[in-house]
mmCIF file of C-alpha atoms and ligand atoms in Angstrom:
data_model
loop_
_atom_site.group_PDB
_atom_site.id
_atom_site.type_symbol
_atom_site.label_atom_id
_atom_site.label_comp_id
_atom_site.label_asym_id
_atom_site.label_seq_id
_atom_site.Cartn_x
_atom_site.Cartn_y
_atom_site.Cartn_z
ATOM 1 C CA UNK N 1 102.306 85.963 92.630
ATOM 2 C CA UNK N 2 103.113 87.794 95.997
ATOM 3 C CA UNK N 3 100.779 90.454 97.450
ATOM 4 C CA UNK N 4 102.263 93.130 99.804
ATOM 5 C CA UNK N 5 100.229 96.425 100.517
ATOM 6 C CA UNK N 6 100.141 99.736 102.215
ATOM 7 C CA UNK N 7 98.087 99.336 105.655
ATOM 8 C CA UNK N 8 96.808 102.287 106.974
ATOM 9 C CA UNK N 9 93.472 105.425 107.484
ATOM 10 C CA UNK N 10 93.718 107.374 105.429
ATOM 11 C CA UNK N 11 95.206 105.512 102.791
ATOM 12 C CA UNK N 12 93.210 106.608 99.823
ATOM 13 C CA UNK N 13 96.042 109.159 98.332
ATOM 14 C CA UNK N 14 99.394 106.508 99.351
ATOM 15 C CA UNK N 15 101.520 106.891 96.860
ATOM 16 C CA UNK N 16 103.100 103.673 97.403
ATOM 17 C CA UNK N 17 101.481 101.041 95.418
ATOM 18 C CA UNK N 18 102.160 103.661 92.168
ATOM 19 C CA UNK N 19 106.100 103.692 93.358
ATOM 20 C CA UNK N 20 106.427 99.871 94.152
ATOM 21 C CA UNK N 21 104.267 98.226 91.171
ATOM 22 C CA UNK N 22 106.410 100.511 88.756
ATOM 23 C CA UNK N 23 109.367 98.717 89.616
ATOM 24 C CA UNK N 24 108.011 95.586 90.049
ATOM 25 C CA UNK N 25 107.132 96.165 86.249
ATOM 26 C CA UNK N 26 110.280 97.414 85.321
ATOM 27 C CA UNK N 27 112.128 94.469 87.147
ATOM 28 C CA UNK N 28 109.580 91.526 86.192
ATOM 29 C CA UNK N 29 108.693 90.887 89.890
ATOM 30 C CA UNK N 30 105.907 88.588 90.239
ATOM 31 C CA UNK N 31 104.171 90.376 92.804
ATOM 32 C CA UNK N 32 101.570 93.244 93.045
ATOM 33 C CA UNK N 33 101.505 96.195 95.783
ATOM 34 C CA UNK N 34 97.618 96.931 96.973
ATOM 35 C CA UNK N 35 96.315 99.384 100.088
ATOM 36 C CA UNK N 36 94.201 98.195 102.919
ATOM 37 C CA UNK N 37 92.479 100.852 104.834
ATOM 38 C CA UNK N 38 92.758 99.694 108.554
ATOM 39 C CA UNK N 39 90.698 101.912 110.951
ATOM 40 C CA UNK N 40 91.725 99.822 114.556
ATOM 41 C CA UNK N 41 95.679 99.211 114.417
ATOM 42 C CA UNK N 42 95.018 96.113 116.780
ATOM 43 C CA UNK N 43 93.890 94.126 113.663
ATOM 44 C CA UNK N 44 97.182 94.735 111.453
ATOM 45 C CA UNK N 45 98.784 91.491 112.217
ATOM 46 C CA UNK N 46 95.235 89.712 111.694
ATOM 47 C CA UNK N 47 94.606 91.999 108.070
ATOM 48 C CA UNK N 48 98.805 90.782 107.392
ATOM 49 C CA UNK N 49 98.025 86.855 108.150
ATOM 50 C CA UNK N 50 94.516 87.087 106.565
ATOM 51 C CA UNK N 51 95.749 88.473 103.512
ATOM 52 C CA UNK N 52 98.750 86.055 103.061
ATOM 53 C CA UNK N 53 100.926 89.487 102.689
ATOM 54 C CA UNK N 54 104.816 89.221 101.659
ATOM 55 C CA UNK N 55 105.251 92.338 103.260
ATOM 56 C CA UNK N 56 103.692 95.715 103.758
ATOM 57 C CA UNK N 57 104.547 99.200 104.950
ATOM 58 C CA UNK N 58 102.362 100.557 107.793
ATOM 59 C CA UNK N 59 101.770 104.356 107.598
ATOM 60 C CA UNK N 60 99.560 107.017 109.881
ATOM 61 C CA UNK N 61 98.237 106.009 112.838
ATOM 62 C CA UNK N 62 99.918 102.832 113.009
ATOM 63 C CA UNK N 63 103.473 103.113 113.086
ATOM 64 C CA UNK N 64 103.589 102.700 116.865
ATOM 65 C CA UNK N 65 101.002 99.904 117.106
ATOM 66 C CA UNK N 66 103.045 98.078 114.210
ATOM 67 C CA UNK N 67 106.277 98.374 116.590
ATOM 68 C CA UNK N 68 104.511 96.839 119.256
ATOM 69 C CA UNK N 69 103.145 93.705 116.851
ATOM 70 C CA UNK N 70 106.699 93.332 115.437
ATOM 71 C CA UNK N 71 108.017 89.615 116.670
ATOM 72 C CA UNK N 72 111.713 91.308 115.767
ATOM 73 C CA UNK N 73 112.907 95.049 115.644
ATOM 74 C CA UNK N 74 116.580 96.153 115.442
ATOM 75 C CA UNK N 75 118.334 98.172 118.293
ATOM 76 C CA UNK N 76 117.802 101.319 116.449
ATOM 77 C CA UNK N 77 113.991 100.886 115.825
ATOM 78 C CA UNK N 78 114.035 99.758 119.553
ATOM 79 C CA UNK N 79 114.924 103.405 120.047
ATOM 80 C CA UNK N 80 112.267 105.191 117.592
ATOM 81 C CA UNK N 81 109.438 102.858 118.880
ATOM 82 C CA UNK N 82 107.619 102.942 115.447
ATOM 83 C CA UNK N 83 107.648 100.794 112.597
ATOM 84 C CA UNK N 84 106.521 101.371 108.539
ATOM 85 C CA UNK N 85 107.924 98.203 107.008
ATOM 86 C CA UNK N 86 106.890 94.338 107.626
ATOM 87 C CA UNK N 87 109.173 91.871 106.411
ATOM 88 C CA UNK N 88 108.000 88.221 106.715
ATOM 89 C CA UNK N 89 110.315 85.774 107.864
ATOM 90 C CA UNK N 90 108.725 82.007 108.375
ATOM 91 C CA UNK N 91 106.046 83.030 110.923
ATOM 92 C CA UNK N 92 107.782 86.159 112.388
ATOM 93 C CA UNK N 93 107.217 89.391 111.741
ATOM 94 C CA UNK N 94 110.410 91.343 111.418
ATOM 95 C CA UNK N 95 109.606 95.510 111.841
ATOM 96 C CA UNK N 96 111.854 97.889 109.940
ATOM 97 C CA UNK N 97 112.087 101.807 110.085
ATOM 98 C CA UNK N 98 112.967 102.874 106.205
ATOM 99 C CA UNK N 99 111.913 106.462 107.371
ATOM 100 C CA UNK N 100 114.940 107.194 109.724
ATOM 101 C CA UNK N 101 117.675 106.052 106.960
ATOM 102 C CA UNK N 102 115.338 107.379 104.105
ATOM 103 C CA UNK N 103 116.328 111.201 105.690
ATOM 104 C CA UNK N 104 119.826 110.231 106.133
ATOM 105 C CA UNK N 105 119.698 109.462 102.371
ATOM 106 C CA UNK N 106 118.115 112.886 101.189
ATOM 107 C CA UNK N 107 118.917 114.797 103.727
ATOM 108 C CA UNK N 108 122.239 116.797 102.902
ATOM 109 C CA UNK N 109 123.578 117.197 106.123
ATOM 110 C CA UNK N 110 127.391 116.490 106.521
ATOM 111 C CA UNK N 111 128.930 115.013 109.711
ATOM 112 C CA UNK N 112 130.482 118.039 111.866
ATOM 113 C CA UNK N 113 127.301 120.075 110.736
ATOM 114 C CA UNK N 114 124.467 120.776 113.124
ATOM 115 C CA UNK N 115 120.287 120.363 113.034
ATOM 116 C CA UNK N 116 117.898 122.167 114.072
ATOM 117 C CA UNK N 117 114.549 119.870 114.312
ATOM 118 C CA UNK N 118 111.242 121.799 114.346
ATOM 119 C CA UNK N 119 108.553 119.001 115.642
ATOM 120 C CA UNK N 120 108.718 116.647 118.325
ATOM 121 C CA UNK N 121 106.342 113.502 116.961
ATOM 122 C CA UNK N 122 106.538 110.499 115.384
ATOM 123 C CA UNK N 123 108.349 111.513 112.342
ATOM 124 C CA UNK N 124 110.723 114.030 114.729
ATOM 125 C CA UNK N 125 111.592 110.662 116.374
ATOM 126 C CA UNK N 126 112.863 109.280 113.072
ATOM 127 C CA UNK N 127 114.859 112.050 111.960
ATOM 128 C CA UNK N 128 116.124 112.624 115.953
ATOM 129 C CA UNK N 129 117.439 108.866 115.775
ATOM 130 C CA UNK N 130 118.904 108.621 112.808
ATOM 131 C CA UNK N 131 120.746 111.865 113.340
ATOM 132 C CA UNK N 132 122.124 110.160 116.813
ATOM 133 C CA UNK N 133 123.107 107.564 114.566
ATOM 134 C CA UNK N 134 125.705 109.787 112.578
ATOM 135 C CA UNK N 135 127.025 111.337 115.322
ATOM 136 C CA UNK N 136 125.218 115.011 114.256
ATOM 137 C CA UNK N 137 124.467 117.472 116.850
ATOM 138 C CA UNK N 138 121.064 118.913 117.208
ATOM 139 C CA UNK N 139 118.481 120.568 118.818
ATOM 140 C CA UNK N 140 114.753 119.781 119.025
ATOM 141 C CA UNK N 141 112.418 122.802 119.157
ATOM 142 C CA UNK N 142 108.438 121.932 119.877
ATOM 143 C CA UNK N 143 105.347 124.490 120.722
ATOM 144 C CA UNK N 144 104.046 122.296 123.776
ATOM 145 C CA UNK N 145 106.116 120.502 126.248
ATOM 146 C CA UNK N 146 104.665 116.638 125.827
ATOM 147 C CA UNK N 147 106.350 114.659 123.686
ATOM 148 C CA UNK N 148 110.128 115.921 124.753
ATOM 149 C CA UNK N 149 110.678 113.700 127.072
ATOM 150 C CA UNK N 150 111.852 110.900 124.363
ATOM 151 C CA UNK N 151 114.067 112.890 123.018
ATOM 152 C CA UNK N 152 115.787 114.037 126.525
ATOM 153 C CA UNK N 153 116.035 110.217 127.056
ATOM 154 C CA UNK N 154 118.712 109.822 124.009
ATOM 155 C CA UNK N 155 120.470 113.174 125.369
ATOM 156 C CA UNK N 156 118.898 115.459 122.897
ATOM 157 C CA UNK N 157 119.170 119.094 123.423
ATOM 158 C CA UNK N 158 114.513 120.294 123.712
ATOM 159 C CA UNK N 159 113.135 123.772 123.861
ATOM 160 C CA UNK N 160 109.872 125.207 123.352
ATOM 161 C CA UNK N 161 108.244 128.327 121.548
ATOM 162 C CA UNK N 162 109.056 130.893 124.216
ATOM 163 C CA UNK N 163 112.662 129.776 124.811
ATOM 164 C CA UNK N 164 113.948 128.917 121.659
ATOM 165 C CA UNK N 165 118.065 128.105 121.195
ATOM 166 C CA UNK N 166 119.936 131.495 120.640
ATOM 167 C CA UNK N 167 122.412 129.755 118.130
ATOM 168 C CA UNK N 168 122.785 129.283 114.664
ATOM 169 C CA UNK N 169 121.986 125.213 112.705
ATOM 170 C CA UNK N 170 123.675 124.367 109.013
ATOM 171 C CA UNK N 171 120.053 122.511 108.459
ATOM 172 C CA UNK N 172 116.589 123.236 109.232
ATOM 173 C CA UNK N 173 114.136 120.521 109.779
ATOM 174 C CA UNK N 174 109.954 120.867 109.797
ATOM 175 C CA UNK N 175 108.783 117.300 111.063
ATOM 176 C CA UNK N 176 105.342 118.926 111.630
ATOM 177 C CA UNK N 177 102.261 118.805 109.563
ATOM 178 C CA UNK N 178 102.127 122.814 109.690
ATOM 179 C CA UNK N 179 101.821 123.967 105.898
ATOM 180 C CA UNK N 180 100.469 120.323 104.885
ATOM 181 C CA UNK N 181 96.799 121.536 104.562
ATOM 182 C CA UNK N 182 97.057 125.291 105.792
ATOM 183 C CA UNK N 183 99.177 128.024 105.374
ATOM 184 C CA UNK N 184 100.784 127.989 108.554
ATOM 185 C CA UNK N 185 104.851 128.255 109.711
ATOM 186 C CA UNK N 186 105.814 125.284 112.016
ATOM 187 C CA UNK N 187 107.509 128.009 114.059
ATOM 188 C CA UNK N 188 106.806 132.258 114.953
ATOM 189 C CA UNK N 189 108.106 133.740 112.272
ATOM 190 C CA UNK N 190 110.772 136.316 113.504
ATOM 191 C CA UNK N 191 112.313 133.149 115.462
ATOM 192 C CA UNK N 192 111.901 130.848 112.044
ATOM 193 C CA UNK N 193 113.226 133.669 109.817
ATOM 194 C CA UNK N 194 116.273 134.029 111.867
ATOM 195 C CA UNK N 195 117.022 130.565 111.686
ATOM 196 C CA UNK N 196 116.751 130.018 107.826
ATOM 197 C CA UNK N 197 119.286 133.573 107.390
ATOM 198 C CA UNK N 198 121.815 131.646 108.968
ATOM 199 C CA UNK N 199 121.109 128.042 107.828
ATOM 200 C CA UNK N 200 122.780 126.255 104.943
ATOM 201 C CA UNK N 201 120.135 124.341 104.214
ATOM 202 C CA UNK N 202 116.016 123.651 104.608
ATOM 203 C CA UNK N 203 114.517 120.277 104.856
ATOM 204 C CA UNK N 204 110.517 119.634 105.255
ATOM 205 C CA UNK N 205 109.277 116.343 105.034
ATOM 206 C CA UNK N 206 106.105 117.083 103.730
ATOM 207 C CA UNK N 207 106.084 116.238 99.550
ATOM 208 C CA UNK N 208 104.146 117.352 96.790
ATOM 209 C CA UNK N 209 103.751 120.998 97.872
ATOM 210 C CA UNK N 210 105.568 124.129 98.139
ATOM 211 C CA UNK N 211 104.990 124.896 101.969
ATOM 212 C CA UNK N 212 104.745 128.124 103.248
ATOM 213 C CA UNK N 213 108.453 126.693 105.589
ATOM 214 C CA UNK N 214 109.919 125.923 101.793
ATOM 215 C CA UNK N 215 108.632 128.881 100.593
ATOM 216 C CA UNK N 216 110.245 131.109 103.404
ATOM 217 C CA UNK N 217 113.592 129.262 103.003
ATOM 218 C CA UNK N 218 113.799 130.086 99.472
ATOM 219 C CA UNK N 219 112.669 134.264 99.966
ATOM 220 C CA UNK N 220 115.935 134.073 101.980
ATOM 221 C CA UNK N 221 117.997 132.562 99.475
ATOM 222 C CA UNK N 222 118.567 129.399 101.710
ATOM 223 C CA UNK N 223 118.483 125.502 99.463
ATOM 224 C CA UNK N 224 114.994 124.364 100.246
ATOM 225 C CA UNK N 225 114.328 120.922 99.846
ATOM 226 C CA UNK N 226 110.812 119.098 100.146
ATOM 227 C CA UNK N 227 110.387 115.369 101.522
ATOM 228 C CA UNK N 228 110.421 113.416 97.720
ATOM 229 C CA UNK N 229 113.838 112.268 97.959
ATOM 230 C CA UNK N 230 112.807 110.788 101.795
ATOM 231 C CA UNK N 231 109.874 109.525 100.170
ATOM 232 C CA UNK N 232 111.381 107.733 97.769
ATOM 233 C CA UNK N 233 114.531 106.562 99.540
ATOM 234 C CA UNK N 234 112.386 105.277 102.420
ATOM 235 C CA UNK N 235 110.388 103.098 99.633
ATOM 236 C CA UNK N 236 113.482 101.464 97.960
ATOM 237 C CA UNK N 237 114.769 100.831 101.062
ATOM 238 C CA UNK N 238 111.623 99.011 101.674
ATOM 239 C CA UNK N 239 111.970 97.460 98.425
ATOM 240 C CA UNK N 240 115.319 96.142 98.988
ATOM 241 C CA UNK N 241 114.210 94.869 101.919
ATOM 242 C CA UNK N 242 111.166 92.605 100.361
ATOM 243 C CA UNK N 243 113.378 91.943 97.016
ATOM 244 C CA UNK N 244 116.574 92.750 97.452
ATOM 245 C CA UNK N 245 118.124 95.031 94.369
ATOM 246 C CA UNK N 246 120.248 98.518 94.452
ATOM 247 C CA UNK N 247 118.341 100.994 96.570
ATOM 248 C CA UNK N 248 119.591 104.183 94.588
ATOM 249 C CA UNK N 249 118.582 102.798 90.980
ATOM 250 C CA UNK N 250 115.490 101.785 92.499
ATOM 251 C CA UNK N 251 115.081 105.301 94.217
ATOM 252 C CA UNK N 252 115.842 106.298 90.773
ATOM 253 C CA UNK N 253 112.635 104.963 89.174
ATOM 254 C CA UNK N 254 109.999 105.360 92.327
ATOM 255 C CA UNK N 255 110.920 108.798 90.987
ATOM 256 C CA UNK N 256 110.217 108.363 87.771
ATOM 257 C CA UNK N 257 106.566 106.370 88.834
ATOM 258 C CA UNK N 258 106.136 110.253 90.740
ATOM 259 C CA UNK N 259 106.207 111.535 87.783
ATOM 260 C CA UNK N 260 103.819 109.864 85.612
ATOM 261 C CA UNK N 261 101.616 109.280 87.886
ATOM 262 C CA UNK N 262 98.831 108.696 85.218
ATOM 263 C CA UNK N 263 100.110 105.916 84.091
ATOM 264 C CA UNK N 264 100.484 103.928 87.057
ATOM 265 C CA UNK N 265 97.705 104.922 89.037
HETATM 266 P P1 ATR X 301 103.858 112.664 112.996
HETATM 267 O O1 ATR X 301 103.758 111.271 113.538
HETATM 268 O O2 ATR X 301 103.506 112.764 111.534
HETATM 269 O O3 ATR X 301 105.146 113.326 113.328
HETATM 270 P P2 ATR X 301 102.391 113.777 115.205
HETATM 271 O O4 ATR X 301 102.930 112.679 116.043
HETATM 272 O O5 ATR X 301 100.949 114.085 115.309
HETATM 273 O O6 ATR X 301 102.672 113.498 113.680
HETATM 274 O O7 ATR X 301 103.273 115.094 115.534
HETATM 275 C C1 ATR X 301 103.002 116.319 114.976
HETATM 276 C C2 ATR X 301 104.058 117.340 115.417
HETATM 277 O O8 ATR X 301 103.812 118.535 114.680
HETATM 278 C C3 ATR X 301 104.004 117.734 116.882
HETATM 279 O O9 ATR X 301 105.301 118.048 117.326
HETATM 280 C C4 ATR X 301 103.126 118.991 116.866
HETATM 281 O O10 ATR X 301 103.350 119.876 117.943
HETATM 282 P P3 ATR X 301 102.687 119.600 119.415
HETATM 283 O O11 ATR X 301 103.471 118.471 120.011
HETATM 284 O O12 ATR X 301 102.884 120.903 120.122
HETATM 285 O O13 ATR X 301 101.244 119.281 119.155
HETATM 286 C C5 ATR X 301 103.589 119.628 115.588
HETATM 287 N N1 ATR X 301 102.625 120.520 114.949
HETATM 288 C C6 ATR X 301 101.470 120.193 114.340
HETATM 289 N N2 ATR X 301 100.892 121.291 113.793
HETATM 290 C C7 ATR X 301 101.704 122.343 114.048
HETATM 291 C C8 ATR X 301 101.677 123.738 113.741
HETATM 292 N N3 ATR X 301 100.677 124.300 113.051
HETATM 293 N N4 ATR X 301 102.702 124.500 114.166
HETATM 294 C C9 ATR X 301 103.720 123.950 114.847
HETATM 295 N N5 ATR X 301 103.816 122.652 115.188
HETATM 296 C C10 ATR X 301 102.822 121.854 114.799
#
């Protein structure tokens, strides 16, 4: 029997060991997905090792620290710096980003289109890279000037609040935890309203809600779509990497786990 678990604070409400022991069951894989609640990220490899884990994701705060404990990252989570999957090879630790191709799956963005990304942290660094992957042009657009700077590295075009891009983006992105547990707009809402009228498309990350961004989006008639399908895609991809198997059937029945939560719980 192989153990592999969710490591993070707060971990309580993961949704991840409901989505990964579903198709475990389904599949008759001998192994059982857990959480560990891990306050100081400086003991995840120690928690890993201790617990004999066959592999784990690593969520809030610890995608950076799980980068750095990584014995093996590939070039392009090099360039995101974080990591949310551990894959155990021998005694090495190889460190995976399922988030930035998890977007790229749900995400309907066609090449030749353009993105507007409303954020600039850890999970604007996903989406950022993997949109530099396909060759898509975009913008990122944060309230305070910090955390730009990695995205000017990659040649990214930044702006802030009071100088935001006078053009038009086919997809709108909201990286940012506004609407997640308030009411708020990741953006002033002339500027954000302006935006979604000539969009083709809305994208938040955040699942499980209607947020006031979604919300918005759809008052304007523009396809709003919330973060499941990047949930889910970034957990079969995670799955494929501990088990192997065909990411979209497995996407396919994390889905289904979503749904009957009750059962699985
Ligand atoms: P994550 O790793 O989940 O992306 P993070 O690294 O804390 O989380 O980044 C949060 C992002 O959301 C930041 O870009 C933050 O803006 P600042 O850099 O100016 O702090 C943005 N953010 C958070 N709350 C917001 C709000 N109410 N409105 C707009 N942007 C917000």
């Amino acid at each position: 029997m192989k153990l592999l678990a969710v490591l993070g604070d707060p971990i309580a409400h993961s949704l991840s060991p409901l989505m990964h022991n579903y198709v475990y069951q389904k599949n008759a894989i001998e192994a059982i997905y857990t959480r560990i609640k891990i306050a100081d990220g400086k003991r995840l490899r120690e928690v890993f090792e201790a617990n004999d884990l066959y592999g784990a994701n690593i969520t809030i705060p610890h995608k950076e620290e799980a980068f750095r404990l990584a014995d093996e990252v590939s070039q392009t989570v090099e360039k995101i710096g974080a990591v949310n999957t551990w894959v155990k090879n021998g005694d090495r630790i190889i460190g995976h980003n399922t988030d930035a191709e998890g977007f790229m799956s749900a995400a309907a963005i066609k090449s030749g289109e353009t993105a507007l990304v409303l954020g600039a942290g850890g999970a604007a660094r996903a989406v950022a890279i993997a949109l530099l992957e396909r060759g898509i042009d975009f913008a990122v657009l944060n309230r305070t000037a910090d955390r730009l700077a990695f995205f000017e590295r990659y040649g990214a075009k930044v702006f802030l609040w009071e100088n935001p891009p006078n053009e038009r983006f086919d997809l709108i992105i909201n990286t940012t935890s506004a609407g997640l547990k308030d009411d708020s707009l990741p953006l002033e809402i002339n500027a954000l309203e302006n935006y979604l009228k000539n969009a083709k498309g809305a994208f938040d990350l955040i699942y499980g809600k209607k947020t006031p961004f979604l919300r918005l989006a759809e008052t304007l008639g523009v396809k709003a779509q919330d973060g499941e399908n990047m949930l889910v895609f970034q957990g079969a991809i995670a799955h494929s990497l501990f088990f192997g198997g065909d990411r979209t059937q497995i996407a396919q029945d994390m889905k289904t786990a979503l749904r009957f939560p009750a059962l699985w719980r």
